[in-house]
CSV table of C-alpha atoms in Angstrom, one decimal:
chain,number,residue,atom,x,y,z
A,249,UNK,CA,102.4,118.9,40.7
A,250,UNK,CA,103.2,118.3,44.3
A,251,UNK,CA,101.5,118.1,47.8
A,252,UNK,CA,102.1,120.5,50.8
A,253,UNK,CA,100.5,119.8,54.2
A,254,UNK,CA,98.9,123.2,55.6
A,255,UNK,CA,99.4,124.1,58.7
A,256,UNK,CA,95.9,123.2,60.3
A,257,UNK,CA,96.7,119.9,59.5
A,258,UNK,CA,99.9,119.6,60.9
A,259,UNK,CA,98.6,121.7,64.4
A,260,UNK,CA,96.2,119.5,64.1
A,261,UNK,CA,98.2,116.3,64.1
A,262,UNK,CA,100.9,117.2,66.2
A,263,UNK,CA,97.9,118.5,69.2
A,264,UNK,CA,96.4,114.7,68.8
A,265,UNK,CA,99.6,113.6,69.3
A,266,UNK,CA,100.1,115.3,72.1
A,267,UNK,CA,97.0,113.9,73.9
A,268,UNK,CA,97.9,110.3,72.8
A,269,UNK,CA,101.5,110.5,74.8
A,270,UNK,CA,99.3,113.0,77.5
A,271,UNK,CA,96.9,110.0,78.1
A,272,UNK,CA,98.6,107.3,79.3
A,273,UNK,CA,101.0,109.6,81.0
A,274,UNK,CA,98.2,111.2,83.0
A,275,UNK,CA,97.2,107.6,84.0
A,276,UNK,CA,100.3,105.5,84.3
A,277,UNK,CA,102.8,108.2,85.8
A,278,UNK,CA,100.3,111.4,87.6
A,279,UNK,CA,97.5,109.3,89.0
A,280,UNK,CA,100.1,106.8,91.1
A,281,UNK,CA,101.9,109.8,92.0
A,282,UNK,CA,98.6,111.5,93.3
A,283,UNK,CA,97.7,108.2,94.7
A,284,UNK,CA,99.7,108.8,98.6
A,285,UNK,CA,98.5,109.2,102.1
A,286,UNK,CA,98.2,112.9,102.8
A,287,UNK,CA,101.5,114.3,105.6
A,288,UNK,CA,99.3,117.4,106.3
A,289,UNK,CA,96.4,115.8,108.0
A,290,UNK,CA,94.6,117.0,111.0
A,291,UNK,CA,91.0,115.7,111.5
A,292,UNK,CA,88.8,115.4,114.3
A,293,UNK,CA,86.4,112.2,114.6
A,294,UNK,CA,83.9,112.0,117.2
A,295,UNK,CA,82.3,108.8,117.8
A,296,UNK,CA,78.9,108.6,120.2
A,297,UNK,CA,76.9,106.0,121.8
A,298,UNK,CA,75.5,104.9,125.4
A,299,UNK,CA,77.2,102.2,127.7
A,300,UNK,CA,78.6,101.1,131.1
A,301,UNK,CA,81.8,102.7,133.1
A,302,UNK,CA,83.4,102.4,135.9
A,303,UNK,CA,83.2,105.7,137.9
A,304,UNK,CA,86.3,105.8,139.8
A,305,UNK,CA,84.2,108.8,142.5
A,306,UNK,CA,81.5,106.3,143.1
A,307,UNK,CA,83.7,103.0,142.9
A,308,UNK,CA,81.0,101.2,141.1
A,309,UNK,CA,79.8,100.7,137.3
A,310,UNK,CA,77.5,103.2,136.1
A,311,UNK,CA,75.1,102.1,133.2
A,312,UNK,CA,73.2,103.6,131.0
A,313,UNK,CA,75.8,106.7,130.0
A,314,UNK,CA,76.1,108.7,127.1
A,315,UNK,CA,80.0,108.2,126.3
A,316,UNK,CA,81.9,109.8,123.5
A,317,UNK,CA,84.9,108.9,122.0
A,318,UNK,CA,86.8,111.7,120.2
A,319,UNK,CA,90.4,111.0,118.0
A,320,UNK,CA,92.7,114.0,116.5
A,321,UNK,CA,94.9,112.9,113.6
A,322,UNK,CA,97.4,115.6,112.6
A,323,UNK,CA,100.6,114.5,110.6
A,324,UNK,CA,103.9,115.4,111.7
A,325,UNK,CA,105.3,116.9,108.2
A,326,UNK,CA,108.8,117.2,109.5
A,327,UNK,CA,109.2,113.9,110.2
A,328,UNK,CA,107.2,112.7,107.0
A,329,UNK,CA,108.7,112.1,103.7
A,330,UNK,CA,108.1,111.0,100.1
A,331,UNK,CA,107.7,107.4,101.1
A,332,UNK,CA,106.1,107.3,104.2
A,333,UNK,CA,103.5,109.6,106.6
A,334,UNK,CA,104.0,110.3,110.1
A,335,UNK,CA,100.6,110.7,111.8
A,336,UNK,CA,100.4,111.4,115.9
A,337,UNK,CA,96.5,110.5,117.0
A,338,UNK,CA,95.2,111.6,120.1
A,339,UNK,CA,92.1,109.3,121.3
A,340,UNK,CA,89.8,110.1,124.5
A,341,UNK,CA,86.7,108.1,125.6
A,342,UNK,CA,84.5,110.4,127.7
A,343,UNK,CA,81.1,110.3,129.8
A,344,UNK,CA,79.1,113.7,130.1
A,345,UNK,CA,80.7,114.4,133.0
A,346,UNK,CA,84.3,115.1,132.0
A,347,UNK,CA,83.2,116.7,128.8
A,348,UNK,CA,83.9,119.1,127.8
A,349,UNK,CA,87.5,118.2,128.9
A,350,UNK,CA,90.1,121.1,129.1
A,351,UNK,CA,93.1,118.2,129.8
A,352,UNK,CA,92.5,115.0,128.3
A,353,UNK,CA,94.2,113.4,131.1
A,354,UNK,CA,90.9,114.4,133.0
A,355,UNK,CA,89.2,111.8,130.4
A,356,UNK,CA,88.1,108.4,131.2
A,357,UNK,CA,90.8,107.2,129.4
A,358,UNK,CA,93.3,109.0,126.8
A,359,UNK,CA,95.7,107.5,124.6
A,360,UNK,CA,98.4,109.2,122.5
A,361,UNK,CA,99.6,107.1,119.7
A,362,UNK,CA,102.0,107.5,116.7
A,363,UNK,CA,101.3,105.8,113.4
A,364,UNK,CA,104.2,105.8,110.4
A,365,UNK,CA,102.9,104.2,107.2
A,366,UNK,CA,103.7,103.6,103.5
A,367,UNK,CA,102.2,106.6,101.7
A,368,UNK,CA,101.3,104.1,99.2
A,369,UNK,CA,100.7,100.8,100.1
A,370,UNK,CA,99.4,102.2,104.0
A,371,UNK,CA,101.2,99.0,104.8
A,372,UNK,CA,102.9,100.0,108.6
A,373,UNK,CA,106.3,101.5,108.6
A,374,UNK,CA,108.6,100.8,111.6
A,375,UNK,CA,110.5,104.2,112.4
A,376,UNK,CA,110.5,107.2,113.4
A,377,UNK,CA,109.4,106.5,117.5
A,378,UNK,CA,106.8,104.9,116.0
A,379,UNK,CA,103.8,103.6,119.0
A,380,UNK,CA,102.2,100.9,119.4
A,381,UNK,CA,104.2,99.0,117.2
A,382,UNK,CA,101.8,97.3,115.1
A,383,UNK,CA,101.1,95.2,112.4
A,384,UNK,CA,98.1,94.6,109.1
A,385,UNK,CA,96.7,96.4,106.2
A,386,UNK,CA,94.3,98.8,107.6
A,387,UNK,CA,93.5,101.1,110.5
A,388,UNK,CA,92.8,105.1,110.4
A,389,UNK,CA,92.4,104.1,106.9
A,390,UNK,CA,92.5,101.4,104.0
A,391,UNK,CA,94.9,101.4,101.4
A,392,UNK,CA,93.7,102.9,98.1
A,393,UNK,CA,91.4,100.9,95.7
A,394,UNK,CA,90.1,98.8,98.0
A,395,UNK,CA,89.0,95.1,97.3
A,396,UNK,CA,85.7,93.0,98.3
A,397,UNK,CA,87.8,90.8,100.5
A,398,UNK,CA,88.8,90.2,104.1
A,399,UNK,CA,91.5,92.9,105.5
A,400,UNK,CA,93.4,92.5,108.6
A,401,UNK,CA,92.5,96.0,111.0
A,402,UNK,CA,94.8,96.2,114.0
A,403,UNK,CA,93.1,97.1,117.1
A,404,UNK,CA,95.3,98.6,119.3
A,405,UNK,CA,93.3,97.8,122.5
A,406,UNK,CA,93.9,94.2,121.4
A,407,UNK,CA,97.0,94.3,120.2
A,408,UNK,CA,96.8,92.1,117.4
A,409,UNK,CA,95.2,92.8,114.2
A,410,UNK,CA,91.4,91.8,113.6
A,411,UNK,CA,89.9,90.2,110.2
A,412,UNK,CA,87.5,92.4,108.8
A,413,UNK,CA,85.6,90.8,106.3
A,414,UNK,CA,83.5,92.1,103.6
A,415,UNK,CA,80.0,92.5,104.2
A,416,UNK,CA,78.3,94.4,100.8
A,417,UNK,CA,77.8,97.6,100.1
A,418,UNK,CA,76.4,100.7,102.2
A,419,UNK,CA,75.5,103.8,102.1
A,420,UNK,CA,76.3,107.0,104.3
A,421,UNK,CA,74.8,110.2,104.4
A,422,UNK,CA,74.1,109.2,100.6
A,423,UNK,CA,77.5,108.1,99.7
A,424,UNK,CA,78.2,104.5,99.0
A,425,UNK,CA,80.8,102.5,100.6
A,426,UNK,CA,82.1,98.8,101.1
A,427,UNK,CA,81.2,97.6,104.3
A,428,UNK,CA,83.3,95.7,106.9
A,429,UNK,CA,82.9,93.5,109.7
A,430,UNK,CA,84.1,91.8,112.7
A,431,UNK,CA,83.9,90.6,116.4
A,432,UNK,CA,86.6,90.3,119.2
A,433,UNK,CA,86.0,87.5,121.5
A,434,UNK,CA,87.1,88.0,125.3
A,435,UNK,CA,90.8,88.1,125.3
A,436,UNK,CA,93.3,88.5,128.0
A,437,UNK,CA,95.5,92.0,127.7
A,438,UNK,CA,97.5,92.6,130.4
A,439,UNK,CA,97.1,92.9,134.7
A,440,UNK,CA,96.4,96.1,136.8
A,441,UNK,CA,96.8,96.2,140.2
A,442,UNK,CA,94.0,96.8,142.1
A,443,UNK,CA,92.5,96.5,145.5
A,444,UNK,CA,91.5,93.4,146.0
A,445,UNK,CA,88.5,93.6,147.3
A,446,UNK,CA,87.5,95.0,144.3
A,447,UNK,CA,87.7,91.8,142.2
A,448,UNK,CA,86.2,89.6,144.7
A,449,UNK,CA,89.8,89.0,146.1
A,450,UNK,CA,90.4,88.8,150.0
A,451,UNK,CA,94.3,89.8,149.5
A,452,UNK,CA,94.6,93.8,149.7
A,453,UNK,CA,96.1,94.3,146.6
A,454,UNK,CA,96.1,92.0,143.3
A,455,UNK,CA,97.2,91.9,140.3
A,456,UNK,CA,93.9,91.8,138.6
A,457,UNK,CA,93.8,90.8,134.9
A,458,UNK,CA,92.4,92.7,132.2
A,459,UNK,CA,90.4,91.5,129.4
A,460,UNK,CA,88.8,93.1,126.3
A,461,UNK,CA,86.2,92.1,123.6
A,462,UNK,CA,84.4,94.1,121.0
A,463,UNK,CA,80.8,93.4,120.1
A,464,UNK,CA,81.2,94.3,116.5
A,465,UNK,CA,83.1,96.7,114.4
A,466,UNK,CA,81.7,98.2,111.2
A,467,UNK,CA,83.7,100.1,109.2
A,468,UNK,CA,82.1,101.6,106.2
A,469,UNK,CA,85.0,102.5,103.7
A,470,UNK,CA,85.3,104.6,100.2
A,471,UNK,CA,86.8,101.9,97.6
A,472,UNK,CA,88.7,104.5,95.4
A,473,UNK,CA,90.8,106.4,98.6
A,474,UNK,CA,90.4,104.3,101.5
A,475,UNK,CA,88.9,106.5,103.4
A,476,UNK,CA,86.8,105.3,106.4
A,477,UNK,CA,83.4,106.9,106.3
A,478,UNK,CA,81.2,105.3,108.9
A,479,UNK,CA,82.8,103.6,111.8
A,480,UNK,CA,81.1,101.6,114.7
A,481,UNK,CA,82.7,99.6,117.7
A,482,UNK,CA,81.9,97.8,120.5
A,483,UNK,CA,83.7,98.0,123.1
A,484,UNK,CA,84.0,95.6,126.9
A,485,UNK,CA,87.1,96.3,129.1
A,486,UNK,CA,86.9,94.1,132.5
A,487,UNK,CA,88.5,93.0,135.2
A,488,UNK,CA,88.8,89.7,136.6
A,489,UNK,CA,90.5,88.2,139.5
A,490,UNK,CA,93.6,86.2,138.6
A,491,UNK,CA,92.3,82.5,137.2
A,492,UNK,CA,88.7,83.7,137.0
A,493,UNK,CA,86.5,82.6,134.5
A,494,UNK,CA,84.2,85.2,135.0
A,495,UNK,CA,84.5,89.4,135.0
A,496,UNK,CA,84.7,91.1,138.5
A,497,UNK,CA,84.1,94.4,137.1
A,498,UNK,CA,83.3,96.6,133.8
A,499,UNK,CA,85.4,99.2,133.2
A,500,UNK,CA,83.6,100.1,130.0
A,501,UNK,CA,80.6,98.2,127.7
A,502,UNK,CA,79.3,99.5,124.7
A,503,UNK,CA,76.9,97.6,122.3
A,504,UNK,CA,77.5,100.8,119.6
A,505,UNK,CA,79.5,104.0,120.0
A,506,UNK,CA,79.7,105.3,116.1
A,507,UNK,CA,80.3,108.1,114.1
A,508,UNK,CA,78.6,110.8,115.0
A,509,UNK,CA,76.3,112.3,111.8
A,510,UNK,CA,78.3,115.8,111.4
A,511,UNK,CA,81.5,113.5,111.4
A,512,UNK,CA,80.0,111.0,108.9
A,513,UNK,CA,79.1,114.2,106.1
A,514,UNK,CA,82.7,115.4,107.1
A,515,UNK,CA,84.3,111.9,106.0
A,516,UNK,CA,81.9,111.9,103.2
A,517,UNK,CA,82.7,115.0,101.5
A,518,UNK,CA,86.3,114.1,102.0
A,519,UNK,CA,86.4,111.0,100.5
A,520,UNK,CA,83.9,112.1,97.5
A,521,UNK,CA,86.2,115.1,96.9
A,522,UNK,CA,89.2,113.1,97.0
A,523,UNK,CA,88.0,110.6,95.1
A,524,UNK,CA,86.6,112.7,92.7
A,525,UNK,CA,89.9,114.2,92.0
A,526,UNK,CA,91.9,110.9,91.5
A,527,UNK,CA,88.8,109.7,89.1
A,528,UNK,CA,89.3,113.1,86.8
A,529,UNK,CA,93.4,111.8,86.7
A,530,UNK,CA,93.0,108.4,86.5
A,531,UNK,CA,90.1,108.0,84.4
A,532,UNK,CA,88.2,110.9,83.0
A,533,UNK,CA,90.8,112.6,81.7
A,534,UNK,CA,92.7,109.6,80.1
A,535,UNK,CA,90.1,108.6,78.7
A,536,UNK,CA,89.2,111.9,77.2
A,537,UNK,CA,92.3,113.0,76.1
A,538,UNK,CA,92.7,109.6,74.2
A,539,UNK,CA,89.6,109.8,72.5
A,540,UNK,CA,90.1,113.5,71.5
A,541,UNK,CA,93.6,112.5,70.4
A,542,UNK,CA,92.9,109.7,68.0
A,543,UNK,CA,89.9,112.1,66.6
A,544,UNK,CA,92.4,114.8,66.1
A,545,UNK,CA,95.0,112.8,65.0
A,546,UNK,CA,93.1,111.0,62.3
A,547,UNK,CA,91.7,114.1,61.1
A,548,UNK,CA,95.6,115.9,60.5
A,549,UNK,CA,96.5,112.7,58.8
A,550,UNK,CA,94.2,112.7,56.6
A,551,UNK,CA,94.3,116.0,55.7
A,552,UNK,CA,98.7,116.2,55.4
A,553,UNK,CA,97.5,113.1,53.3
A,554,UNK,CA,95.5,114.3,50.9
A,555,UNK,CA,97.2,117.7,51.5
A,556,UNK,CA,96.6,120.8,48.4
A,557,UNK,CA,97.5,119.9,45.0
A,558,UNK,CA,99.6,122.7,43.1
A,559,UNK,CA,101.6,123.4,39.8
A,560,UNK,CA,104.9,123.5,41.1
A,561,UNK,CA,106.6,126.6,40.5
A,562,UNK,CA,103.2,128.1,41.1
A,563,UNK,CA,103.0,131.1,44.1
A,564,UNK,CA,100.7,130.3,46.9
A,565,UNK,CA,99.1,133.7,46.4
A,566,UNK,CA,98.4,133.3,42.3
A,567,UNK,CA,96.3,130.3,43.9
């Protein structure tokens, strides 16, 4: 008498196999792999609220505006690579009266900057003309899998990197997100010259000093990709005359300029989508193709096991 396996059992065995080497391989090797900052980007993120500006036709602060603040990412694939991402962002602050603007240099105030970071770690990478150069963990984004702790957020207005701390959970449009938080207090920047007169100066021209605070920051963040899904800031820009203790003029003062609600379901469905798609590599699938493996596997053992007892000598088809 001997034992053969049949073939079920051995297709069976080697398929459960298969999903035990798949398994770890899907989680260990494919999910880091899918785990990078996207080279390809371009987004639009418009950010509304009311505040004060200086309104250089009237000379004087206007309050009570409706200001908008609207940033273009797009990533410069050419300049990208494997290791790191190449993004150029494009950031104007407008009141109603320069929108829609055809030039942003007709904006109340437009900056270009160009961010280069590590694709995995979003930690910043310092090349490729990049500008500011600038330093801590997080800014258009957080790094992946992010943690209920304090993160350093570099505000480029301030030029120095911000601690963020976390502040619970929060949700947005329906989608749940950690939530951060911070303040600025009223820091020295830089000097602008301006007409004295202006700052309370009896000189003609001075070199007027300009300092900046933020009234609070929220950021509202997806823990699996990093992505920011609510944002609010804060923002004062004055002027004071050189020594002062007190600001001369505002330049701009917002309690709340934030997200705007189509740009907070945009970010949403983003980060759920994303996320979703690094949860069916990391997790749902690992996990799945492990448990089907060991099933499938211990069923084609036992059955090459036990295999089918035969006179030997005997013809499979006299059986």
């Amino acid at each position: 008498m001997r034992r053969t396996a049949s073939p079920l059992s051995l297709v069976l065995l080697g398929a459960g196999v298969f999903l035990l080497v798949l398994a770890p391989m899907l989680a260990w090797y494919v999910e880091p792999r899918a785990k990078v900052s996207p080279v390809d980007i371009d987004t639009v993120t418009v950010f509304e609220g009311k505040g004060a500006y200086f309104d250089t036709d009237k000379v004087k602060t206007v309050e009570g505006a409706d200001l908008t603040v609207t940033r273009q990412v797009r990533g410069d694939v050419a300049d990208s690579s494997d290791e790191h991402a190449v993004w150029d962002v494009s950031t104007s602050v407008d009141p109603d009266k320069s929108l829609p603007a055809a030039d942003p240099h007709d904006s109340l105030q437009w900056t270009t900057e160009r961010w280069v970071t590590d694709r995995k770690t979003n930690r910043p990478v310092h090349c490729c003309d990049e500008e500011p150069y600038f330093e801590g963990e997080a800014y258009l984004k957080f790094p992946f899998d992010v943690q209920e702790r304090t993160y350093r957020w570099w505000d480029n207005t301030l030029g120095a990197t911000v601690p963020l701390k976390f502040s619970g959970m929060k949700q947005v449009q329906g989608y749940e997100g950690l939530r951060f938080t911070g303040t600025v207090k009223a820091t020295k920047t830089g000097t602008r010259q301006v007409p004295g007169r202006l700052v309370g100066s009896k000189a003609s021209q001075v070199l007027a000093e300009e300092w900046y605070a933020n009234h609070g920051v929220e950021l509202v963040v997806d823990r699996r990709t990093g992505r920011i899904v609510y944002a609010q800031i804060g923002p004062r820009k004055t002027l004071r005359k050189p020594g002062a203790e007190k600001d001369a003029v505002v330049l701009l003062d917002s309690r709340k300029i934030a997200f705007t609600e189509a740009t907070q379901k945009t970010q949403v469905a983003l980060a759920d989508n994303d996320s979703s798609r690094l949860k069916l590599v990391g997790e749902t699938a690992p996990l799945g193709a492990a448990g089907l493996g060991l099933v499938l596997a211990a069923i084609g053992t036992f059955l090459v096991v036990r295999g089918r007892v035969r006179p030997e000598g005997v013809a499979e088809s006299s059986q």
